[in-house]
Short mmCIF file of C-alpha atoms and ligand atoms in Angstrom, two decimals:
data_model
loop_
_atom_site.label_atom_id
_atom_site.label_comp_id
_atom_site.label_asym_id
_atom_site.label_seq_id
_atom_site.Cartn_x
_atom_site.Cartn_y
_atom_site.Cartn_z
CA MET A 27 62.48 128.76 72.81
CA LYS A 28 60.82 126.37 70.45
CA LEU A 29 57.59 127.39 68.77
CA TYR A 30 55.13 125.38 66.70
CA ASN A 31 52.92 126.41 63.82
CA LEU A 32 49.25 126.44 64.83
CA LYS A 33 48.26 125.22 61.35
CA ASP A 34 50.84 122.42 61.29
CA HIS A 35 52.13 121.30 64.69
CA THR A 36 54.98 119.34 63.07
CA GLU A 37 56.60 122.60 61.92
CA THR A 38 58.71 123.78 64.85
CA VAL A 39 61.23 126.62 64.83
CA GLU A 40 63.49 128.46 67.24
CA PHE A 41 62.60 131.99 68.37
CA SER A 42 65.21 133.54 66.05
CA LYS A 43 63.63 131.83 63.03
CA ALA A 44 60.10 132.75 64.11
CA VAL A 45 61.12 136.41 64.40
CA LYS A 46 62.60 136.40 60.91
CA LEU A 47 59.77 134.43 59.30
CA GLY A 48 56.82 136.11 61.00
CA LEU A 49 54.41 133.36 59.88
CA GLY A 50 54.86 129.65 59.25
CA SER A 51 53.53 127.56 56.37
CA GLN A 52 49.89 128.11 55.34
CA GLN A 53 50.14 131.52 57.04
CA GLY A 54 50.11 129.71 60.42
CA LEU A 55 50.95 131.57 63.64
CA PHE A 56 53.83 130.45 65.85
CA PHE A 57 53.06 129.52 69.45
CA PRO A 58 55.49 128.69 72.30
CA LYS A 59 56.00 124.97 72.91
CA ASP A 60 56.83 125.43 76.58
CA LEU A 61 54.88 127.94 78.64
CA PRO A 62 57.21 129.15 81.39
CA SER A 63 55.88 130.01 84.82
CA ILE A 64 57.06 132.06 87.76
CA LYS A 65 56.91 130.61 91.25
CA LYS A 66 54.83 132.48 93.84
CA GLU A 67 57.89 133.20 96.03
CA LYS A 68 59.72 134.66 93.02
CA LEU A 69 56.85 136.89 91.99
CA SER A 70 57.18 139.57 94.68
CA GLU A 71 60.92 139.77 94.05
CA LEU A 72 60.20 140.27 90.36
CA LEU A 73 57.56 142.91 91.04
CA ASN A 74 60.04 144.89 93.12
CA MET A 75 62.46 145.26 90.20
CA ASN A 76 62.55 148.26 87.88
CA PHE A 77 60.74 148.05 84.52
CA ILE A 78 63.85 147.26 82.42
CA SER A 79 65.37 144.60 84.70
CA ARG A 80 62.00 142.94 85.29
CA SER A 81 61.16 142.95 81.58
CA SER A 82 64.53 141.35 80.75
CA GLU A 83 63.88 138.72 83.40
CA ILE A 84 60.44 137.92 81.94
CA LEU A 85 61.64 137.81 78.34
CA SER A 86 64.60 135.64 79.24
CA LYS A 87 62.14 133.05 80.59
CA PHE A 88 61.21 132.52 76.95
CA ILE A 89 64.41 133.16 75.04
CA LYS A 90 67.36 132.60 77.40
CA ASN A 91 68.73 129.67 75.37
CA GLU A 92 69.13 131.92 72.33
CA ILE A 93 70.09 135.30 73.79
CA LYS A 94 72.18 135.72 76.93
CA LYS A 95 70.45 137.66 79.69
CA THR A 96 73.07 140.41 79.83
CA GLU A 97 72.73 140.87 76.06
CA LEU A 98 68.95 140.78 76.27
CA GLU A 99 68.89 143.43 78.99
CA LYS A 100 70.87 145.78 76.72
CA LYS A 101 68.32 145.28 73.94
CA VAL A 102 65.35 145.76 76.27
CA LYS A 103 66.90 148.96 77.55
CA LYS A 104 67.22 150.27 74.00
CA ALA A 105 63.71 149.15 73.04
CA PHE A 106 61.96 150.60 76.10
CA SER A 107 64.00 153.81 76.19
CA PHE A 108 60.95 156.01 76.59
CA SER A 109 58.57 156.94 79.35
CA GLY A 110 56.92 153.68 80.46
CA PRO A 111 53.32 152.82 81.38
CA LYS A 112 51.42 155.13 83.73
CA ILE A 113 48.35 154.47 85.85
CA ILE A 114 45.81 157.28 86.08
CA LYS A 115 42.92 156.97 88.53
CA VAL A 116 39.52 157.66 86.96
CA THR A 117 37.02 156.52 89.63
CA GLU A 118 37.38 154.93 93.09
CA ASN A 119 37.88 151.43 91.65
CA ILE A 120 38.84 152.08 88.00
CA ALA A 121 42.06 153.43 86.49
CA CYS A 122 43.54 153.75 83.02
CA LEU A 123 46.79 151.99 82.17
CA GLU A 124 48.28 154.54 79.79
CA LEU A 125 50.57 152.86 77.28
CA PHE A 126 50.91 155.82 74.95
CA HIS A 127 53.93 157.78 76.13
CA GLY A 128 56.31 156.39 73.51
CA PRO A 129 57.67 158.09 70.37
CA THR A 130 54.53 157.48 68.29
CA LEU A 131 52.08 157.88 71.18
CA ALA A 132 50.61 154.38 70.92
CA PHE A 133 51.13 151.08 72.76
CA LYS A 134 52.46 149.63 69.49
CA ASP A 135 55.80 151.32 70.28
CA PHE A 136 56.58 148.60 72.87
CA GLY A 137 56.20 145.70 70.43
CA ALA A 138 57.63 147.41 67.36
CA ARG A 139 60.73 148.66 69.15
CA PHE A 140 61.51 145.31 70.74
CA MET A 141 61.01 143.55 67.41
CA ALA A 142 63.40 146.02 65.76
CA GLN A 143 66.04 145.26 68.41
CA MET A 144 65.58 141.52 67.96
CA LEU A 145 65.69 141.62 64.16
CA SER A 146 68.89 143.65 64.12
CA TYR A 147 70.48 141.45 66.81
CA LEU A 148 69.57 138.24 64.98
CA ASN A 149 70.81 139.63 61.67
CA ASN A 150 74.34 138.54 62.61
CA LYS A 151 75.61 138.32 59.06
CA ASN A 152 74.82 142.00 58.57
CA GLU A 153 72.68 141.29 55.55
CA ILE A 154 70.59 144.08 54.10
CA VAL A 155 67.00 143.81 55.31
CA THR A 156 64.06 145.61 53.73
CA ILE A 157 61.04 146.00 55.93
CA LEU A 158 58.04 146.45 53.66
CA THR A 159 54.72 147.21 55.24
CA ALA A 160 51.35 148.75 54.42
CA THR A 161 49.65 150.92 56.98
CA SER A 162 46.35 152.64 57.57
CA GLY A 163 48.05 154.79 60.21
CA ASP A 164 49.38 153.59 63.54
CA THR A 165 51.47 150.54 62.69
CA GLY A 166 53.52 152.36 60.05
CA ALA A 167 54.48 155.08 62.48
CA ALA A 168 55.53 152.66 65.21
CA VAL A 169 57.56 150.55 62.76
CA ALA A 170 59.23 153.58 61.14
CA HIS A 171 60.34 155.04 64.46
CA ALA A 172 61.44 151.65 65.80
CA PHE A 173 63.85 151.06 62.88
CA TYR A 174 64.91 154.69 62.39
CA LYS A 175 68.67 154.99 61.75
CA MET A 176 69.22 151.27 62.28
CA LYS A 177 72.21 149.87 60.37
CA ASN A 178 71.54 147.58 57.38
CA VAL A 179 67.78 148.01 57.64
CA ARG A 180 65.73 149.88 55.10
CA VAL A 181 62.06 150.52 55.83
CA VAL A 182 59.52 151.10 53.06
CA ILE A 183 56.00 152.02 54.12
CA LEU A 184 53.02 152.22 51.80
CA TYR A 185 49.89 154.13 52.76
CA PRO A 186 46.74 155.27 50.95
CA LYS A 187 47.19 158.89 49.87
CA GLY A 188 44.75 161.24 51.55
CA LYS A 189 43.19 158.46 53.63
CA ILE A 190 45.23 158.80 56.80
CA SER A 191 45.05 161.85 59.03
CA ALA A 192 47.44 164.75 58.44
CA LEU A 193 48.82 164.20 61.93
CA GLN A 194 49.48 160.52 61.30
CA GLU A 195 51.23 161.35 58.02
CA LYS A 196 53.50 163.91 59.72
CA LEU A 197 54.41 161.39 62.36
CA PHE A 198 56.19 158.94 60.04
CA CYS A 199 56.66 160.65 56.67
CA THR A 200 59.06 163.29 57.96
CA LEU A 201 61.87 161.03 59.19
CA GLY A 202 64.05 160.43 56.11
CA GLU A 203 67.35 158.53 56.57
CA ASN A 204 66.56 154.79 56.20
CA ILE A 205 62.79 155.36 56.25
CA THR A 206 61.06 155.65 52.86
CA THR A 207 57.35 156.37 52.69
CA ILE A 208 55.20 156.00 49.59
CA ALA A 209 51.78 157.59 49.24
CA ILE A 210 49.79 155.23 47.03
CA ASN A 211 47.08 156.69 44.87
CA GLY A 212 44.52 154.12 46.02
CA SER A 213 42.94 152.36 48.99
CA PHE A 214 44.52 150.61 51.99
CA ASP A 215 43.55 147.27 50.43
CA GLU A 216 45.49 148.17 47.29
CA CYS A 217 48.53 148.95 49.47
CA GLN A 218 48.18 145.57 51.14
CA THR A 219 47.89 143.83 47.78
CA LEU A 220 51.14 145.44 46.65
CA VAL A 221 52.89 144.16 49.77
CA LYS A 222 51.51 140.66 49.19
CA GLN A 223 52.69 140.73 45.57
CA ALA A 224 56.16 141.68 46.74
CA PHE A 225 56.25 138.78 49.19
CA ASN A 226 55.21 136.38 46.43
CA ASP A 227 58.12 137.52 44.24
CA GLU A 228 60.95 135.16 45.24
CA GLU A 229 63.64 137.02 43.30
CA LEU A 230 62.72 140.39 44.78
CA LYS A 231 62.48 138.86 48.23
CA LYS A 232 65.98 137.45 47.99
CA ILE A 233 67.71 140.51 46.55
CA THR A 234 66.14 143.00 48.96
CA GLY A 235 65.89 140.74 52.04
CA LEU A 236 62.18 141.40 52.50
CA ASN A 237 60.63 141.15 55.97
CA SER A 238 57.14 142.25 56.94
CA ALA A 239 57.59 143.22 60.62
CA ASN A 240 53.85 142.94 61.07
CA SER A 241 51.83 142.57 64.22
CA ILE A 242 51.69 138.77 64.29
CA ASN A 243 55.44 138.60 64.94
CA ILE A 244 56.05 136.66 68.17
CA SER A 245 58.64 139.18 69.40
CA ARG A 246 55.97 141.87 69.55
CA LEU A 247 53.70 139.75 71.72
CA LEU A 248 56.47 138.87 74.16
CA ALA A 249 57.39 142.53 74.60
CA GLN A 250 53.79 143.39 75.43
CA ILE A 251 53.70 140.92 78.34
CA CYS A 252 56.08 143.24 80.18
CA TYR A 253 53.68 146.14 80.71
CA TYR A 254 51.08 143.93 82.38
CA PHE A 255 53.66 143.11 85.05
CA GLU A 256 54.53 146.80 85.35
CA ALA A 257 50.85 147.64 85.81
CA PHE A 258 50.51 145.05 88.56
CA ALA A 259 53.64 146.38 90.26
CA LEU A 260 52.34 149.96 90.14
CA ILE A 261 48.89 149.46 91.70
CA PRO A 262 48.51 149.62 95.50
CA LYS A 263 48.61 146.33 97.39
CA GLN A 264 44.95 146.22 98.42
CA LYS A 265 43.88 146.69 94.78
CA LYS A 266 45.79 143.64 93.59
CA ILE A 267 43.40 141.14 95.19
CA GLU A 268 40.82 140.98 92.41
CA LEU A 269 42.17 142.75 89.35
CA ILE A 270 40.09 142.92 86.16
CA ILE A 271 41.71 144.20 82.95
CA SER A 272 39.69 145.44 79.99
CA VAL A 273 41.47 145.44 76.63
CA PRO A 274 40.32 147.31 73.49
CA CYS A 275 40.81 144.67 70.79
CA GLY A 276 41.49 144.77 67.06
CA ASN A 277 43.83 141.96 66.08
CA PHE A 278 43.81 140.65 69.68
CA GLY A 279 47.60 140.87 70.12
CA ASN A 280 47.31 143.00 73.23
CA LEU A 281 44.86 140.58 74.85
CA THR A 282 47.06 137.59 73.93
CA ALA A 283 49.99 139.26 75.70
CA GLY A 284 47.87 139.88 78.81
CA LEU A 285 46.78 136.25 78.89
CA LEU A 286 50.41 135.16 78.51
CA ALA A 287 51.24 137.34 81.54
CA LYS A 288 48.54 135.50 83.48
CA SER A 289 49.86 132.15 82.29
CA LEU A 290 53.29 133.11 83.63
CA GLY A 291 51.69 133.47 87.06
CA LEU A 292 50.67 137.12 87.28
CA PRO A 293 47.51 136.99 89.43
CA ILE A 294 45.05 138.78 87.21
CA LYS A 295 41.51 137.68 88.05
CA SER A 296 40.04 138.08 84.57
CA PHE A 297 40.12 139.91 81.26
CA ILE A 298 37.48 141.64 79.16
CA ALA A 299 37.82 141.50 75.36
CA ALA A 300 36.28 144.79 74.23
CA THR A 301 35.51 145.46 70.55
CA ASN A 302 33.70 148.09 68.51
CA ALA A 303 30.95 147.16 66.02
CA ASN A 304 33.41 144.72 64.43
CA ASP A 305 32.26 142.09 66.86
CA THR A 306 33.30 138.72 65.39
CA VAL A 307 34.78 137.56 68.71
CA PRO A 308 31.95 138.70 71.03
CA ARG A 309 29.44 136.97 68.73
CA PHE A 310 31.62 133.86 68.67
CA LEU A 311 31.87 133.77 72.47
CA LYS A 312 28.09 134.06 72.71
CA SER A 313 27.04 131.61 70.00
CA GLY A 314 30.06 129.40 69.34
CA ASN A 315 29.92 130.29 65.65
CA TRP A 316 32.78 132.03 63.86
CA GLU A 317 31.04 134.31 61.37
CA PRO A 318 33.11 137.35 60.31
CA LYS A 319 31.10 140.05 58.55
CA ASN A 320 32.39 142.83 56.31
CA THR A 321 34.55 145.31 58.20
CA ILE A 322 32.67 148.42 59.37
CA SER A 323 34.32 151.85 59.69
CA THR A 324 34.06 153.27 63.21
CA ILE A 325 35.58 156.14 65.21
CA SER A 326 37.88 153.61 66.90
CA ASN A 327 39.45 152.81 63.54
CA ALA A 328 42.51 150.93 64.81
CA MET A 329 40.04 148.24 65.88
CA ASP A 330 38.18 148.02 62.55
CA ILE A 331 39.10 144.40 62.00
CA SER A 332 36.60 141.62 61.42
CA ARG A 333 39.07 138.71 61.07
CA PRO A 334 41.37 139.21 64.06
CA ASN A 335 44.51 137.29 63.25
CA ASN A 336 45.72 136.63 66.81
CA TRP A 337 42.51 134.90 67.90
CA PRO A 338 43.86 131.34 67.25
CA ARG A 339 46.60 132.11 69.79
CA VAL A 340 44.01 133.06 72.42
CA GLU A 341 42.14 129.78 71.84
CA GLU A 342 45.35 127.76 71.94
CA LEU A 343 46.40 129.33 75.24
CA PHE A 344 43.04 128.58 76.88
CA LYS A 345 43.32 125.00 75.64
CA ARG A 346 46.91 124.55 76.81
CA LYS A 347 46.21 126.03 80.26
CA LYS A 348 42.87 124.20 80.57
CA TRP A 349 41.21 127.55 81.23
CA ASP A 350 37.52 127.94 80.51
CA LEU A 351 36.75 130.29 77.61
CA THR A 352 33.45 131.20 79.30
CA GLU A 353 35.52 133.06 81.91
CA LEU A 354 36.69 135.58 79.34
CA GLY A 355 34.58 138.73 79.57
CA PHE A 356 33.50 140.29 76.28
CA GLY A 357 31.30 142.88 74.67
CA SER A 358 31.00 145.27 71.75
CA VAL A 359 30.35 149.01 71.86
CA SER A 360 28.72 151.11 69.13
CA ASP A 361 29.98 154.52 67.99
CA ASP A 362 27.04 156.24 69.73
CA GLN A 363 27.87 154.52 73.00
CA THR A 364 31.55 155.41 72.52
CA VAL A 365 30.67 159.09 72.10
CA ASN A 366 28.54 159.00 75.28
CA THR A 367 31.35 157.30 77.15
CA LEU A 368 33.86 159.94 76.02
CA HIS A 369 31.56 162.58 77.55
CA GLU A 370 31.21 160.52 80.72
CA LEU A 371 34.97 160.17 81.08
CA SER A 372 35.50 163.86 80.39
CA ASN A 373 32.98 164.71 83.12
CA LEU A 374 35.04 162.56 85.47
CA GLY A 375 38.02 164.75 84.59
CA TYR A 376 39.63 162.32 82.15
CA ASP A 377 39.80 163.27 78.47
CA SER A 378 40.24 160.02 76.60
CA GLU A 379 39.93 158.69 73.04
CA PRO A 380 37.57 156.18 71.37
CA HIS A 381 39.61 152.95 71.81
CA ALA A 382 40.17 153.34 75.54
CA ALA A 383 36.58 154.54 76.01
CA ILE A 384 35.29 151.22 74.66
CA ALA A 385 37.36 149.29 77.18
CA TYR A 386 36.22 151.60 80.00
CA LYS A 387 32.52 151.23 79.15
CA LEU A 388 32.57 147.42 79.32
CA LEU A 389 34.73 147.45 82.45
CA LYS A 390 32.27 149.74 84.22
CA GLU A 391 29.38 147.47 83.24
CA LYS A 392 31.01 144.27 84.43
CA ILE A 393 33.11 145.21 87.48
CA LYS A 394 31.90 144.08 90.93
CA PRO A 395 32.13 146.26 94.07
CA ASN A 396 35.06 144.37 95.64
CA GLN A 397 37.14 144.46 92.46
CA PHE A 398 39.66 146.84 90.96
CA GLY A 399 39.67 147.47 87.22
CA LEU A 400 42.20 148.71 84.68
CA PHE A 401 41.31 149.68 81.13
CA LEU A 402 44.10 150.00 78.59
CA GLY A 403 44.85 153.41 77.09
CA THR A 404 46.24 152.31 73.74
CA ALA A 405 46.78 155.70 72.07
CA HIS A 406 47.21 159.34 73.09
CA PRO A 407 44.00 161.39 72.61
CA ALA A 408 45.98 163.87 70.48
CA LYS A 409 46.27 161.21 67.78
CA PHE A 410 42.52 161.58 67.28
CA LYS A 411 42.48 165.32 67.87
CA GLU A 412 39.87 166.22 65.24
CA THR A 413 37.38 163.51 66.22
CA ILE A 414 37.65 164.19 69.93
CA GLU A 415 37.49 167.98 69.61
CA LYS A 416 34.28 167.61 67.62
CA ILE A 417 32.78 165.34 70.28
CA LEU A 418 33.94 167.09 73.45
CA LYS A 419 33.91 170.61 71.98
CA LYS A 420 37.20 171.48 73.60
CA GLU A 421 40.78 171.73 72.49
CA ILE A 422 43.06 168.71 72.78
CA LEU A 423 46.67 169.84 73.10
CA LEU A 424 49.40 168.16 71.09
CA PRO A 425 52.30 166.71 73.05
CA LYS A 426 55.66 168.31 72.28
CA VAL A 427 56.95 165.45 70.07
CA LEU A 428 53.97 165.74 67.77
CA LYS A 429 54.04 169.54 67.65
CA GLU A 430 57.68 169.50 66.58
CA ARG A 431 57.05 166.85 63.90
CA CYS A 432 54.21 168.88 62.42
CA LYS A 433 56.67 171.62 61.46
CA LEU A 434 58.76 169.25 59.28
CA PRO A 435 58.18 168.76 55.54
CA LEU A 436 56.67 165.53 54.18
CA LEU A 437 59.22 163.35 52.38
CA SER A 438 56.87 160.80 50.79
CA HIS A 439 57.11 159.55 47.22
CA ASN A 440 53.94 159.23 45.16
CA MET A 441 53.03 156.11 43.24
CA ARG A 442 50.13 154.55 41.39
CA PRO A 443 49.08 151.15 42.77
CA ASN A 444 51.20 149.29 40.24
CA PHE A 445 53.39 146.39 41.35
CA LEU A 446 55.99 146.74 38.58
CA LYS A 447 56.57 150.34 39.60
CA LEU A 448 57.02 149.31 43.23
CA ARG A 449 59.32 146.45 42.24
CA LYS A 450 61.51 148.77 40.20
CA PHE A 451 61.60 151.25 43.07
CA LEU A 452 62.67 148.60 45.58
CA LEU A 453 65.43 147.29 43.32
CA GLU A 454 66.79 150.72 42.38
CA LYS A 455 66.80 152.56 45.66
C1 LIG B 70 46.35 148.48 67.31
C2 LIG B 70 45.44 149.19 68.22
C3 LIG B 70 44.46 148.50 68.99
C4 LIG B 70 44.21 147.02 68.86
O1 LIG B 70 45.24 146.24 69.39
P1 LIG B 70 45.35 144.69 69.01
O2 LIG B 70 46.58 144.21 69.68
O3 LIG B 70 45.44 144.63 67.51
O4 LIG B 70 44.11 144.03 69.51
C5 LIG B 70 43.72 149.23 69.89
N1 LIG B 70 43.87 150.57 70.01
C6 LIG B 70 44.77 151.26 69.28
C7 LIG B 70 44.87 152.73 69.45
C8 LIG B 70 45.59 150.60 68.37
O5 LIG B 70 46.47 151.30 67.64
#
């Protein structure tokens, strides 16, 4: 698959290069040159397959010239080796697509684990790779688990000490082996600055084989297309006629993947881009002006992003497909409304969490009587145990994986936010 840089269309690379590079020149995102499609007759055959075979089939549409299908299927099987998406009915015409049954209880497991498989497969010279990433919680956990015990890959994760939840810390700072975690005495921004400094240091980059494995990597997006097909396969036939999907958005990777599924030929009627108070995209869709404000902290903190970096991909896809951007549903939901919605869902017998609740609220507002709606459950409620228990005034039980992890000791190093210290650490260890 050839991809071009959205900031410079003359820069084109193969999939393998795009996976290794992450971003192109001028921090430009890579976008597929050819958009494959699935014929109508082929679609029902595809939908009848199991999750692994179907996902391999879909991914091979994009990357078959670089990775043989039999090889790809092996990698997909390894990447998606956990309990797949589930659909839980909430009202007569609305259900949640739960994507949080993976090892770190968030949908990010799908993308991170497939990227890990691709990076290790494409690293055919068995060079040492250092994945360096800063996290405010979820991404670090998904990346750490995805690369855990992988040969020739070392993962170093920086996070702001005392600023992520105790549960989140236990989830990825107890692994050991090839996973190193560093608690930085500072803010998340300071962690990110350290990572940027490392990537600007050519010598360090070369010696340690630095790679960022961040969420703009094209391999993550492709992996996420697969669960939209699974969702469509799982819902009853009569509900497939007019399907609306509401996506809780932060960096807009999840929505991009859904739109790519539609562009492949999956008959999804429309999407809703749901945000919290960080509403750059909803305001843009209303007024046509791109005016990011300062990021606001909310209870749906994985969506606290005011400059969503996948948005250019959404625009490009609408342009390429000649779709009308006015057909994209959108809205933003305040913390107060999120709290009310969590109560509403709980009264319906479904204990949820803030991110999914935002998607549900906008779906309920916009859905028409003849339609069926799915909202995406992006994280397990237990990941936000303290917040939700305070709101719903009831206990949220931890799943077994998390309970076991909580018993293990933290293995993190401590460090001041000082680049020379980090540099020395990376070169010595
Ligand atoms: C990352 C994340 C999101 C946002 O997903 P994007 O692909 O960045 O839009 C939503 N909910 C949860 C729980 C997340 O971790």
